[in-house]
Every structure is written in structure tokens, then in C-alpha cells.
PDB file of C-alpha atoms in Angstrom:
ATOM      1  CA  UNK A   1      -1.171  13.674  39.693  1.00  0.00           C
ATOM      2  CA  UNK A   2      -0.614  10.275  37.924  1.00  0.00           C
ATOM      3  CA  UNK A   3       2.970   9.140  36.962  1.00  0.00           C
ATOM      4  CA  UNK A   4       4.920  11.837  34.094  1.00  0.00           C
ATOM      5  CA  UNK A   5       5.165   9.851  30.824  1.00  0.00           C
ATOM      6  CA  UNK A   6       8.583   9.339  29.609  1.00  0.00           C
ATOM      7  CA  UNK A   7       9.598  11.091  26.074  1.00  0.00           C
ATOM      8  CA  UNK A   8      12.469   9.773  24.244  1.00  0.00           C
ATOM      9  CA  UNK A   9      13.854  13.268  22.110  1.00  0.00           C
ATOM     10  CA  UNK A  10      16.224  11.664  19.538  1.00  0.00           C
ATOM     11  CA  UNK A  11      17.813  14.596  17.966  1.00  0.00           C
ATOM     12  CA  UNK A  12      19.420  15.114  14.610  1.00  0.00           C
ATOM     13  CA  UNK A  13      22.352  17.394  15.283  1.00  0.00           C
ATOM     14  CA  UNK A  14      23.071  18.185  11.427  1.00  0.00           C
ATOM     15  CA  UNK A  15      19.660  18.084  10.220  1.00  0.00           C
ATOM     16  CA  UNK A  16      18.433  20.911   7.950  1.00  0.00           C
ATOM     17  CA  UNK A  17      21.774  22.544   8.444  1.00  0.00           C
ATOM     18  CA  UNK A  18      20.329  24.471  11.588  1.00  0.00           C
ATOM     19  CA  UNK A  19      22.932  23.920  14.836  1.00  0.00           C
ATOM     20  CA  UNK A  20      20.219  22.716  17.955  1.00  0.00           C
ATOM     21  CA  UNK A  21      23.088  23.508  20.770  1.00  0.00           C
ATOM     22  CA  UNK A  22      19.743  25.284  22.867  1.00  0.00           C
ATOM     23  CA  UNK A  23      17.760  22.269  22.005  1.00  0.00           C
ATOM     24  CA  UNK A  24      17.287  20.829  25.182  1.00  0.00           C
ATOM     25  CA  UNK A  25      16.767  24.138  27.461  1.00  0.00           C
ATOM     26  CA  UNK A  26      13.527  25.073  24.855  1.00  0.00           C
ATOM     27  CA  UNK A  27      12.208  21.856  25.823  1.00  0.00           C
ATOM     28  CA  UNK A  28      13.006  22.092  29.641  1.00  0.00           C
ATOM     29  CA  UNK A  29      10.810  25.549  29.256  1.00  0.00           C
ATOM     30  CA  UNK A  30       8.193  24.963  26.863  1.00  0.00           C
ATOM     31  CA  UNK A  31       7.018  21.312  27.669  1.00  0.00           C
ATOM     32  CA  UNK A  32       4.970  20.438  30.596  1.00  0.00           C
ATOM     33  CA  UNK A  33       7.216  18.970  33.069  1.00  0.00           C
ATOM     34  CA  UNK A  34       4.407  17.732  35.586  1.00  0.00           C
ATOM     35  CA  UNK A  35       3.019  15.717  32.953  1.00  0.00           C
ATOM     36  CA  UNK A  36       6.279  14.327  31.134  1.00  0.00           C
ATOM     37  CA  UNK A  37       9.879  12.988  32.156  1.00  0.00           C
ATOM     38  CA  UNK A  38      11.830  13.889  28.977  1.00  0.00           C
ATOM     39  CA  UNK A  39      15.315  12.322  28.105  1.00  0.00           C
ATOM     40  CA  UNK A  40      17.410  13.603  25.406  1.00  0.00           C
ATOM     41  CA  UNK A  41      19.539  11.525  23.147  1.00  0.00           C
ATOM     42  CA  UNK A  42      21.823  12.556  20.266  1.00  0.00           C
ATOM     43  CA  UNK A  43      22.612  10.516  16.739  1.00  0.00           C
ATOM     44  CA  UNK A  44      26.162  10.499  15.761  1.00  0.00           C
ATOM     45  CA  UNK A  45      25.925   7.883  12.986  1.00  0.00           C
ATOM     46  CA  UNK A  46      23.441   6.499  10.125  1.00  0.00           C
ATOM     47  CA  UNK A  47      20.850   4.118  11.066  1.00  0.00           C
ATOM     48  CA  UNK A  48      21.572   5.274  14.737  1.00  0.00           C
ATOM     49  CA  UNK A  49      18.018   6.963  15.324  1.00  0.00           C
ATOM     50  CA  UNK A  50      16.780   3.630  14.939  1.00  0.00           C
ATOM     51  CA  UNK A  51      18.610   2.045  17.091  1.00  0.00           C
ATOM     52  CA  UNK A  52      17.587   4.338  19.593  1.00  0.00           C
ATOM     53  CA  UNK A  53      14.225   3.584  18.391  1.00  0.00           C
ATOM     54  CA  UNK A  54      14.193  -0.282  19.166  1.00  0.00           C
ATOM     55  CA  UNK A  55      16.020   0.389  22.659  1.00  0.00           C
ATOM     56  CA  UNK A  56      13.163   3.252  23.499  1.00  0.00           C
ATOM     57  CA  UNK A  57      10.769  -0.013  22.838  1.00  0.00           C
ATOM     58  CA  UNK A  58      12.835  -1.847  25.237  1.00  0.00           C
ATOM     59  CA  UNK A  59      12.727   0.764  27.749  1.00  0.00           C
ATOM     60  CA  UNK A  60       9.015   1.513  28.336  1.00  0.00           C
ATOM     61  CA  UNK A  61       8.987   4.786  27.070  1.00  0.00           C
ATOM     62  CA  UNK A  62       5.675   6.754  26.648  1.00  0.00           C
ATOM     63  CA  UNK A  63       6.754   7.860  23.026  1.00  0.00           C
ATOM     64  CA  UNK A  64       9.924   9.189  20.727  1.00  0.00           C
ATOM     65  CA  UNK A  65       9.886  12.295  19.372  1.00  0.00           C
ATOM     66  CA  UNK A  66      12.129  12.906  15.675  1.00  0.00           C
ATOM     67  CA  UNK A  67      14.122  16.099  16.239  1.00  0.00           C
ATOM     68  CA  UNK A  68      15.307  16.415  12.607  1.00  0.00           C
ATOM     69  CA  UNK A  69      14.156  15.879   8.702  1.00  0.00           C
ATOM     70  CA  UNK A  70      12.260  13.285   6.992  1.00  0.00           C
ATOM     71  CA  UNK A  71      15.516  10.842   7.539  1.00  0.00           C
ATOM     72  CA  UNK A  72      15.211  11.031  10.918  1.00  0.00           C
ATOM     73  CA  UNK A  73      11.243  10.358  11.076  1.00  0.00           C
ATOM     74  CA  UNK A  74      11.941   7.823   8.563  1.00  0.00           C
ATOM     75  CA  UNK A  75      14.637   5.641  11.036  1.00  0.00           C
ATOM     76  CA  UNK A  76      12.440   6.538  14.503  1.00  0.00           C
ATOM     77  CA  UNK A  77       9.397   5.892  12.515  1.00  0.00           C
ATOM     78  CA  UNK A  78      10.205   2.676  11.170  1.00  0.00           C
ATOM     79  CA  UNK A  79      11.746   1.521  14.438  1.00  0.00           C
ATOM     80  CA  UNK A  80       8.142   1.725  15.963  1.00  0.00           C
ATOM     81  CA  UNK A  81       6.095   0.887  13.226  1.00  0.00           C
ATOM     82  CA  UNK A  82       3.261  -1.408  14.575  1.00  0.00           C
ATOM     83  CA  UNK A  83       3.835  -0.866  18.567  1.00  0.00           C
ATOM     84  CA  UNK A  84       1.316   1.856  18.652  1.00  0.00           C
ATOM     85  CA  UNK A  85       4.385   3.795  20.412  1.00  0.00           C
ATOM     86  CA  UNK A  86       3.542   7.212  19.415  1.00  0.00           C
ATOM     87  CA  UNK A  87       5.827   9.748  17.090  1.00  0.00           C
ATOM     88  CA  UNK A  88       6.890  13.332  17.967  1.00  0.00           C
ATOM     89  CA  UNK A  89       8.285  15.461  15.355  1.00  0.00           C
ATOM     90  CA  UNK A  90      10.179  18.689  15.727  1.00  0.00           C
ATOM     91  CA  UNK A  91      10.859  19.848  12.206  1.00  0.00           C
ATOM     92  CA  UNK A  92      14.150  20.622  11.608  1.00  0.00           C
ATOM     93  CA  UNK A  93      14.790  19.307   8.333  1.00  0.00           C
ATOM     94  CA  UNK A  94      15.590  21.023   4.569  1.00  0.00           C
ATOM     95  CA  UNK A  95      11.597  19.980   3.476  1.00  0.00           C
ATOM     96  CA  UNK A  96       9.405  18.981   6.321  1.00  0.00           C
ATOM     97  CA  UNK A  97       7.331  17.548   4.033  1.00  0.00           C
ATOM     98  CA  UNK A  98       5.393  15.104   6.345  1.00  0.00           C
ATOM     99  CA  UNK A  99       5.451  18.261   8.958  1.00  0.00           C
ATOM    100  CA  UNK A 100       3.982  20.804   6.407  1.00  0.00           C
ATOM    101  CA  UNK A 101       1.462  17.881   5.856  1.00  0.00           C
ATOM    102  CA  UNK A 102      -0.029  16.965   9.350  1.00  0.00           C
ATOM    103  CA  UNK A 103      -0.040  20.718  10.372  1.00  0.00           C
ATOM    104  CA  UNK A 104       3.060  20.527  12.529  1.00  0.00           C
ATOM    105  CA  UNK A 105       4.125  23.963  13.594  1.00  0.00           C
ATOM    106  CA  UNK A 106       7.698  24.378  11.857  1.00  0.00           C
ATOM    107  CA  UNK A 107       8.608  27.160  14.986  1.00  0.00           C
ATOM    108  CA  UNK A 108      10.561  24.733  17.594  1.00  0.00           C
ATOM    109  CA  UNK A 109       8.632  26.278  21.248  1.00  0.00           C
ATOM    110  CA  UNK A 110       4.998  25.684  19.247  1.00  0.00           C
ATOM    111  CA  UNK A 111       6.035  22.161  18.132  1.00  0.00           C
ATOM    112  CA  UNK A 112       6.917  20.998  21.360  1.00  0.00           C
ATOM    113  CA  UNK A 113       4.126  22.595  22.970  1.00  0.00           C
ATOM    114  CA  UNK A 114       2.053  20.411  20.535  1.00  0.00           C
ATOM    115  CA  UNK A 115       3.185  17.888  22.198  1.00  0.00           C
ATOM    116  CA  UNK A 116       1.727  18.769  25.507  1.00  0.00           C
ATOM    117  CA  UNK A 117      -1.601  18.270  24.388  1.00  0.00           C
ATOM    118  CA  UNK A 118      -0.552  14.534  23.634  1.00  0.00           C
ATOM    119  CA  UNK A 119      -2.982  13.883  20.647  1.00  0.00           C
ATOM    120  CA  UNK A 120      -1.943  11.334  17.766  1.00  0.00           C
ATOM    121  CA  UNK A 121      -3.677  10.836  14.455  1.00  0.00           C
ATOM    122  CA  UNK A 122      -3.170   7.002  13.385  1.00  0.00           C
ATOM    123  CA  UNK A 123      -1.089   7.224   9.683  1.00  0.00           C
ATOM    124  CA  UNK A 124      -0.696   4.819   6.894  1.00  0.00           C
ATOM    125  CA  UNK A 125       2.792   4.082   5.802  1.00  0.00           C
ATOM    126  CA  UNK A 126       4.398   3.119   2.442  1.00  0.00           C
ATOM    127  CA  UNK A 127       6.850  -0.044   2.198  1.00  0.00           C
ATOM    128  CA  UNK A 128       9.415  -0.471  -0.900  1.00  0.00           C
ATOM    129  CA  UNK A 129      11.499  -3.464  -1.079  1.00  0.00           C
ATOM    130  CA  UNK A 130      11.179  -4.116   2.506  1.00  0.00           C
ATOM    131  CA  UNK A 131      12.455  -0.240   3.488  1.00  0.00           C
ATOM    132  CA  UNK A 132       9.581   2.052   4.945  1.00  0.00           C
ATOM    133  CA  UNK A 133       8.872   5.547   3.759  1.00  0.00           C
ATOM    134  CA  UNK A 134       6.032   7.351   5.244  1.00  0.00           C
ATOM    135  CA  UNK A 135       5.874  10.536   2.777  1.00  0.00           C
ATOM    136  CA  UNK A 136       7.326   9.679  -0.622  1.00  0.00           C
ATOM    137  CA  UNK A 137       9.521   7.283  -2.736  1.00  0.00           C
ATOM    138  CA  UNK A 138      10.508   7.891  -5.696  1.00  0.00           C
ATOM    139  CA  UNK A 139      12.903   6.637  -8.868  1.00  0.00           C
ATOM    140  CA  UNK A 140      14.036   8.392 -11.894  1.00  0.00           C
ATOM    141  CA  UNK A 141      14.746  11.615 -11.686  1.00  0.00           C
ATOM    142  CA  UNK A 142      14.086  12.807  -8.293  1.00  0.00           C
ATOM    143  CA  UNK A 143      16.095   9.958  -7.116  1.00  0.00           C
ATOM    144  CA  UNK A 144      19.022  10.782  -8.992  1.00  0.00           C
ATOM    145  CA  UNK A 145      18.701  14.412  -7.527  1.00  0.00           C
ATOM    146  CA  UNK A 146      18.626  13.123  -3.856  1.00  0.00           C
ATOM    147  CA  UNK A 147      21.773  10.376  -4.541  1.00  0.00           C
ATOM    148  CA  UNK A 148      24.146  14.103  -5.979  1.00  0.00           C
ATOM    149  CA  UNK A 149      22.102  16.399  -2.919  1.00  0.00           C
ATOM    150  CA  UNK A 150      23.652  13.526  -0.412  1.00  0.00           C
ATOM    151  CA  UNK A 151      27.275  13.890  -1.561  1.00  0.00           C
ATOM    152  CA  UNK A 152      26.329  17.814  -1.596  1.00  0.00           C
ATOM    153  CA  UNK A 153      28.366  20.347   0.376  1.00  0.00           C
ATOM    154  CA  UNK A 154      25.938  22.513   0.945  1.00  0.00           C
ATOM    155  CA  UNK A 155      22.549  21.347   2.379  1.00  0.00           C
ATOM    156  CA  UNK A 156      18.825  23.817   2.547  1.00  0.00           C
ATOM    157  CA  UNK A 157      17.447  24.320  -0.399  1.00  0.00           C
ATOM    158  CA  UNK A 158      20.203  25.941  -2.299  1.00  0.00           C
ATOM    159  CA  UNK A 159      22.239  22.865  -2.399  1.00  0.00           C
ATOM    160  CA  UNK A 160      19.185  20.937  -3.075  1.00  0.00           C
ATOM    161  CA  UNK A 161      18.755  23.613  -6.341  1.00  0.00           C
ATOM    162  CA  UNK A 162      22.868  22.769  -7.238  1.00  0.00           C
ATOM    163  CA  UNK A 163      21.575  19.411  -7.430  1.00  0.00           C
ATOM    164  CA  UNK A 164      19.130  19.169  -9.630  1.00  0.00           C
ATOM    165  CA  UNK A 165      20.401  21.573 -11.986  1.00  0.00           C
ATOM    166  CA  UNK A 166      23.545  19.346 -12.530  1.00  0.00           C
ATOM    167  CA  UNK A 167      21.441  16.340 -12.762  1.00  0.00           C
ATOM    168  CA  UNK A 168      19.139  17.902 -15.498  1.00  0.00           C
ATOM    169  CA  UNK A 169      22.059  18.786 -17.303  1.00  0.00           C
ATOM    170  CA  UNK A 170      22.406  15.209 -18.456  1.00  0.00           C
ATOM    171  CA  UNK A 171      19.780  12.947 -17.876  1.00  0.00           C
ATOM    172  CA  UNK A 172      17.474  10.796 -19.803  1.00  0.00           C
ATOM    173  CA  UNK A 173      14.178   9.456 -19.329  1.00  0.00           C
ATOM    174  CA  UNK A 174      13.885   5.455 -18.417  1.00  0.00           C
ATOM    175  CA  UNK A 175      11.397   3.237 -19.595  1.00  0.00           C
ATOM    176  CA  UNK A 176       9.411   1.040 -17.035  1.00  0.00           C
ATOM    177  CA  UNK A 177       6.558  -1.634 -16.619  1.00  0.00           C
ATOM    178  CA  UNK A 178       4.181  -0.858 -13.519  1.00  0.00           C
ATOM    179  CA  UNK A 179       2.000  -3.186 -12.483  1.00  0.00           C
ATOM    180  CA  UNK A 180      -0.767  -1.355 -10.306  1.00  0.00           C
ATOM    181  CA  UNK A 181      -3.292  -3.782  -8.019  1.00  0.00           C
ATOM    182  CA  UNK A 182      -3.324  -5.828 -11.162  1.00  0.00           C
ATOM    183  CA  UNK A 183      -3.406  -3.759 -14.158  1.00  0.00           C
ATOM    184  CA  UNK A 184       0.060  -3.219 -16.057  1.00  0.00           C
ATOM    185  CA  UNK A 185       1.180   0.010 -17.745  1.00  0.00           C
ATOM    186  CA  UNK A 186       4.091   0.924 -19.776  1.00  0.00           C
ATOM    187  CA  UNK A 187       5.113   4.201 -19.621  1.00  0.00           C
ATOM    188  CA  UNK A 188       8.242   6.151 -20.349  1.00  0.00           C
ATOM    189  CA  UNK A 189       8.797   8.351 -17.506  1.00  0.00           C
ATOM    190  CA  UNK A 190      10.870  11.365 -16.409  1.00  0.00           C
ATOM    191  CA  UNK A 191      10.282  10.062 -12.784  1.00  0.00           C
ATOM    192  CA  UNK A 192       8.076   8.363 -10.825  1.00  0.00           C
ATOM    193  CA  UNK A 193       7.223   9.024  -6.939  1.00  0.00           C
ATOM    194  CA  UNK A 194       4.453   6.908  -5.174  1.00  0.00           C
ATOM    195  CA  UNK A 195       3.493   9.223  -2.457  1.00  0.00           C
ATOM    196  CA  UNK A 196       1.645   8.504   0.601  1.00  0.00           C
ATOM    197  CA  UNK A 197       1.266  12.073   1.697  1.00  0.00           C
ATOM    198  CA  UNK A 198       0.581  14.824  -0.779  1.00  0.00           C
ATOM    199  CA  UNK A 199       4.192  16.714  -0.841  1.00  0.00           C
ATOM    200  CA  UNK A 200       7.514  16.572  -0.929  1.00  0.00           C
ATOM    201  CA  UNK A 201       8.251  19.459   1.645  1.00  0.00           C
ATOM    202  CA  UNK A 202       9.136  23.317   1.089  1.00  0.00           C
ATOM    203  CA  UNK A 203       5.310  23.039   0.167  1.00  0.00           C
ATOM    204  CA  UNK A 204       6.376  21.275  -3.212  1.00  0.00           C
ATOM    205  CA  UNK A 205       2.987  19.205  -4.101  1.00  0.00           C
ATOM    206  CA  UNK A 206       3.691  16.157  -6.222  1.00  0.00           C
ATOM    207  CA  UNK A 207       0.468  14.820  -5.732  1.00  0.00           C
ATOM    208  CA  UNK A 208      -2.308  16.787  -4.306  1.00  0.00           C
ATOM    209  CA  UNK A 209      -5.019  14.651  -3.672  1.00  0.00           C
ATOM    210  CA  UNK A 210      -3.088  12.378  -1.347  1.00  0.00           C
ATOM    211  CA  UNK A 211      -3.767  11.283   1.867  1.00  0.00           C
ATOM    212  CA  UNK A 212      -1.671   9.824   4.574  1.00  0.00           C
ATOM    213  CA  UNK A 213      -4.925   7.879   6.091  1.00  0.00           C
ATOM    214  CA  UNK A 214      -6.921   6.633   3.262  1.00  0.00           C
ATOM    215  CA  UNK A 215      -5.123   3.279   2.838  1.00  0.00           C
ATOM    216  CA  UNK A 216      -3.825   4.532  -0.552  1.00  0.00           C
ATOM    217  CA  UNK A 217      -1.143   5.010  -2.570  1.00  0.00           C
ATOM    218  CA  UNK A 218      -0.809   7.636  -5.901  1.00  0.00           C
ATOM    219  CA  UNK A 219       1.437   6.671  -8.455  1.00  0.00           C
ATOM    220  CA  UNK A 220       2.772  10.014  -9.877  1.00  0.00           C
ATOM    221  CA  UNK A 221       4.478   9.612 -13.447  1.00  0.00           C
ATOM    222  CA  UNK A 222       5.846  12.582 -14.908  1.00  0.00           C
ATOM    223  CA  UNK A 223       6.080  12.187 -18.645  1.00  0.00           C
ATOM    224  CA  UNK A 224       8.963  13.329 -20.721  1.00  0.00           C
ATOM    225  CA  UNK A 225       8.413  17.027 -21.145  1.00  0.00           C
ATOM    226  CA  UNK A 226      10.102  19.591 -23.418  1.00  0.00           C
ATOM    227  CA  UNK A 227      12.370  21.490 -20.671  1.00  0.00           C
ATOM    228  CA  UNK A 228      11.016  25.063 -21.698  1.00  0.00           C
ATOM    229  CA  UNK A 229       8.359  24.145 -19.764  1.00  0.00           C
ATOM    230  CA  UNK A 230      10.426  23.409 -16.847  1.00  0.00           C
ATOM    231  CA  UNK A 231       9.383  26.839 -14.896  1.00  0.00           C
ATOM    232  CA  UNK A 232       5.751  26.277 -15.723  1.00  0.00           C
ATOM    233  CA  UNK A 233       6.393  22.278 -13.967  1.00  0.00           C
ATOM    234  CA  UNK A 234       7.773  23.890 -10.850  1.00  0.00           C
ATOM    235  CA  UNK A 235       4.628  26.369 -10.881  1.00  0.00           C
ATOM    236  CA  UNK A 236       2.205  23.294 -10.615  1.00  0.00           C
ATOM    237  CA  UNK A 237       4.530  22.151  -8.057  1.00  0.00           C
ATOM    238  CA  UNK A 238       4.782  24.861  -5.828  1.00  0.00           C
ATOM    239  CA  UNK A 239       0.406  25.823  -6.574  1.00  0.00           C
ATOM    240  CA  UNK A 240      -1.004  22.324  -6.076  1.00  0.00           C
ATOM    241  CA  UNK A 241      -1.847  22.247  -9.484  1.00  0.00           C
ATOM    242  CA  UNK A 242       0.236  19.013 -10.753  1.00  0.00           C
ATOM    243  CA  UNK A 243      -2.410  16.501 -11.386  1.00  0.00           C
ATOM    244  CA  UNK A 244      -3.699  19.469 -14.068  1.00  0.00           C
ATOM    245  CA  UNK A 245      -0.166  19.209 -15.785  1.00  0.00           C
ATOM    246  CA  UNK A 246      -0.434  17.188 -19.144  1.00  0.00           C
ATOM    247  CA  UNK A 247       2.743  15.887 -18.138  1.00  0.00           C
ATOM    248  CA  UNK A 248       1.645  14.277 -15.132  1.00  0.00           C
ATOM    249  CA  UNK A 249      -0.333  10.641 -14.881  1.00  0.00           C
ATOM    250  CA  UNK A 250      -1.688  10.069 -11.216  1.00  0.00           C
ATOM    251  CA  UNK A 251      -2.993   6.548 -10.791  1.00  0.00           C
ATOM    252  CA  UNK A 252      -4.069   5.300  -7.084  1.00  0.00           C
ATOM    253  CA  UNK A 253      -3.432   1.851  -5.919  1.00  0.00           C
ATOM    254  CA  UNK A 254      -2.442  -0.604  -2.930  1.00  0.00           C
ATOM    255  CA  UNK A 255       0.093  -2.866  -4.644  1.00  0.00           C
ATOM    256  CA  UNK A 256       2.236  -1.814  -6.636  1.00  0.00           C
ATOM    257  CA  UNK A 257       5.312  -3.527  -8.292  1.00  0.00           C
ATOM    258  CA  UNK A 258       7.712  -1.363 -11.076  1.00  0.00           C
ATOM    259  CA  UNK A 259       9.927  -2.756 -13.254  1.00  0.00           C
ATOM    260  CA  UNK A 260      13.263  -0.667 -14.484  1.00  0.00           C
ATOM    261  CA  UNK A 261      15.912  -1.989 -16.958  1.00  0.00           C
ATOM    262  CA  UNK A 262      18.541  -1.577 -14.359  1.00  0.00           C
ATOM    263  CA  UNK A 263      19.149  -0.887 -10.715  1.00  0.00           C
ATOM    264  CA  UNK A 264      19.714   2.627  -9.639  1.00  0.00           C
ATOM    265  CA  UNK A 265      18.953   4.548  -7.099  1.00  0.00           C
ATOM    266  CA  UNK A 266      15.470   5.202  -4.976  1.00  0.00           C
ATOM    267  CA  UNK A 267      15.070   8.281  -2.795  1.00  0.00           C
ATOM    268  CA  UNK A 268      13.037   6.661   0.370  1.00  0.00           C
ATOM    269  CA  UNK A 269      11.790   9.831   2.363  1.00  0.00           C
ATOM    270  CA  UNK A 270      14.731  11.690   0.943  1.00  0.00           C
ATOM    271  CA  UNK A 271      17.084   9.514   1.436  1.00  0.00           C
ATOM    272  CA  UNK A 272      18.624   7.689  -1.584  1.00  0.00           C
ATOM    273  CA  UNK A 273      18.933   3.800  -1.406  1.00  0.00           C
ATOM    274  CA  UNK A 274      20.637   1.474  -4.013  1.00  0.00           C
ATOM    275  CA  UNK A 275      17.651  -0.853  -5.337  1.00  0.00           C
ATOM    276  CA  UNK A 276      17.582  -2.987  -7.836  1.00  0.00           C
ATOM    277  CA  UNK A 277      15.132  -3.767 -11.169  1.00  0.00           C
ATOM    278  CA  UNK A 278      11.948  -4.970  -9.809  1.00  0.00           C
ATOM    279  CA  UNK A 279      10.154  -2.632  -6.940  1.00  0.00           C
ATOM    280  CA  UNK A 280       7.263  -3.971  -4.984  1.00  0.00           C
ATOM    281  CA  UNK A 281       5.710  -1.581  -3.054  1.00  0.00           C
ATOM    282  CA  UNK A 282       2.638  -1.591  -0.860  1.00  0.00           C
ATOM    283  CA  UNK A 283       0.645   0.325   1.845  1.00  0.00           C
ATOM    284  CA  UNK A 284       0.282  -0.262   5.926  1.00  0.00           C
ATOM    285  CA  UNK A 285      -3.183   1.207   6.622  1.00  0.00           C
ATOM    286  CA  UNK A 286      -3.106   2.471   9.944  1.00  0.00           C
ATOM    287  CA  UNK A 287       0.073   1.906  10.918  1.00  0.00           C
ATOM    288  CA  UNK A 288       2.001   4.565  12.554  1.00  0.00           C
ATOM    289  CA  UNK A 289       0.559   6.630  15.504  1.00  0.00           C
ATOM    290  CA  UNK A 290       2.195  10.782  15.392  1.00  0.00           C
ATOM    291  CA  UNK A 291       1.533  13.092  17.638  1.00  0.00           C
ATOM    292  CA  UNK A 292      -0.058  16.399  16.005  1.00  0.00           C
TER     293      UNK A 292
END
């Protein structure tokens, strides 16, 4: 038997609003204990999965594994970007979009026992303004529904729902400039996400096409649309069907810069982050190992 690899858990504790008190005694029974040493580590502050992240480096662990939502995979994922370190994920998150995407069980005992086979696909990730995102950005819109969702009360998807019908409520479409690999458009736009995989999470599919290895971008810009039709939007969501939408303008590229009229926020995996009027974003091809 050759030496157990070492497994860095990193685990969310508020994450998807699901308590993971029995955490550690699944993965004590489930995971294959001749072949792996696991350690289990807890985040009790923002930014602190990525600490943990850079220290695993340090260490000589084997891999990290994100026990938590997109934030979580965001931090540990961005901590590791380009060591060839390998990503776990254990969804526990309110969308598990990236997850949903790479076929990761969403039931705890057959994620982790995913990880006993030890098998990584090599991703691309997205980079805005010098902050990572390996499912989606976004600004407009969706953005301003993830800044009200993170002063929320109640997290899942029914807080997530409180939040974007008080955004809707008021907002206004923004005009902006996108330059993509070259070619400029000027578009007003209800929102904008540049996704690298194909969804959002909860199976929400902003742009269906997408891949998370073929070195590409899409640039989703959904128009201004009459909000009777709201219902019939969250159909194409929800049935892969958005790029059909006549309200919906999917161009693919590798560099992209956009240009608002003022800074605002950007939802980065989720999370939102102040940014200001000019976005440059761009792909890593290849960049992230995950174990799936």
C-alpha cells in the first residue's frame, strides 16, 4: 500500500442554510481511509476558505475539497488556481450551479464517495477585474439581486425569490458598450452574465450551450422585455431554452471588456463585489483541476 494522500475538507458551516454538525463522521464512513488521510477545517470568516487554500499549498496536501456553495469553490478555487492541486466539492450550497454542471452528486455519502475514485477533469476559469469566477459573472440585474439576497435573512431559494421580487419592483435597464475579442456592441440591457459554465444552479440555464472546457466565454444579454413575459423568461430558464428567447443575445468570445455609466455591483459566482465602470474580463483555458 503506497502512502494515504492527504485531503484538506474546508467546510462552509452556514452554506445553503443546511447545519453540517455530522459532517465529519459521513466522511470518516464513506471515504476510503486506506487510500486518504483526511483533515477537516472550518471557515469562520470571509475570504477565510482561501486562506486555508494558500496554507493547504504550503502544506503538501494531495488536494482541498469545497464543503459549501459556489462562494466557497470560488475562494478554495481561486486559492489553487494554476498549482494543478486538485478541487473537491461537496455541494452544499442554495444553487450548486457548477455541481449540477460537472455531474456532482448533490447527496453528501455519493459526493464524497466520488472522491474515492480520485478522477479530475481539467476546467477553464473566468477572470473579471482581477477576481476569479469559475461559473458565472454577471452585472445588471442579477447582480443587483445577489447584492439585496446577501443582506437577506432568509437564505435557499425562497429568500433568493424575496430578492428579486423587491429588486424588480424598481429597477431600470442600463446602457453599456461591450467590446468582444475586438468587435464593439452597444446594447441596452436588462443584465448581462458572461458564463463559463452553462447555469446558474437550481438547474436555472442562462446559457445553454456553454462549456466549462472549451476555452470560451458566452456573453448573455438579456434585452429589455415587457414584464408580462416574465413567467414565460423563467420557463426558458428553467427548460434550457434561453438562447431561443427573443430577448436574449448570446455572443461567444475570449476577451471581453464592458463599459457601464457607473460602478455598481457584480455578482462573481454569487457573490456580489463593488466594481467599477470599465470590466475586462477574460478566460484561463485549462486552468483548474476538480475532482468529478
Amino acid at each position: 500500500m503506497g502512502e494515504r494522500k492527504r485531503i484538506l475538507f474546508v467546510v462552509n458551516p452556514i452554506s445553503g442554510g443546511k447545519k453540517k454538525t455530522a459532517f465529519n463522521k459521513q466522511v470518516l464512513e464513506v471515504l476510503d481511509l486506506e487510500k486518504f488521510d483526511p483533515t477537516f477545517k472550518i471557515t469562520d470568516h470571509p475570504n477565510h476558505a482561501y486562506e486555508l487554500g494558500k496554507l493547504a499549498i504550503i502544506e503538501g496536501y494531495d488536494a482541498v475539497v469545497a464543503v459549501g456553495g459556489d462562494g466557497t469553490i470560488n475562494e478554495l478555487g481561486s486559492a489553487i488556481l494554476g498549482t494543478g492541486m486538485p478541487l473537491g466539492i461537496i455541494p452544499e450550497g442554495s444553487g450548486n450551479g457548477l455541481a449540477l454542471y460537472l455531474g456532482i452528486p448533490l447527496n453528501e455519502s455519493a459526493a464524497i464517495r466520488r472522491i474515492n475514485r480520485f478522477e479530475s477533469v481539467e476546467v477553464d476559469t473566468g477572470e473579471v477585474n482581477g477576481r476569479n469566477f469559475f461559473n458565472i459573472a454577471g452585472l445588471g440585474f442579477d447582480a443587483s439581486v445577489s447584492d439585496h439576497f446577501a443582506t437577506e435573512n432568509i437564505r435557499g431559494p425562497m429568500g433568493y425569490l424575496r430578492s428579486v421580487v423587491n429588486v424588480l419592483a424598481k429597477y431600470k435597464p442600463s446602457d453599456y458598450q461591450l467590446i468582444i475579442d475586438g468587435k464593439t456592441y452597444t446594447r441596452e440591457a436588462f443584465m448581462i452574465s458572461v458564463a463559463n459554465s452553462p447555469q446558474y444552479g437550481n438547474n436555472a440555464y442562462i446559457a445553454p450551450q456553454a462549456s466549462i472546457t472549451d476555452g470560451i466565454l458566452d456573453v448573455c444579454i438579456v434585452h429589455k422585455f415587457p414584464l408580462y413575459l416574465l413567467p414565460k423568461m423563467v420557463f426558458h430558464l428553467f427548460t434550457k431554452s434561453a438562447d431561443q428567447s427573443d430577448y436574449v443575445e448570446i455572443i461567444p468570445g475570449k476577451e471581453i471588456v464592458i463599459l457601464r455609466d457607473k460602478k455598481g455591483p457584480v455578482h462573481v459566482d454569487g457573490e456580489p463585489v463593488e466594481m467599477g465602470e470599465r470590466l475586462e474580463v477574460s478566460i484561463k483555458h485549462k486552468s483548474l483541476k476538480i475532482i468529478c
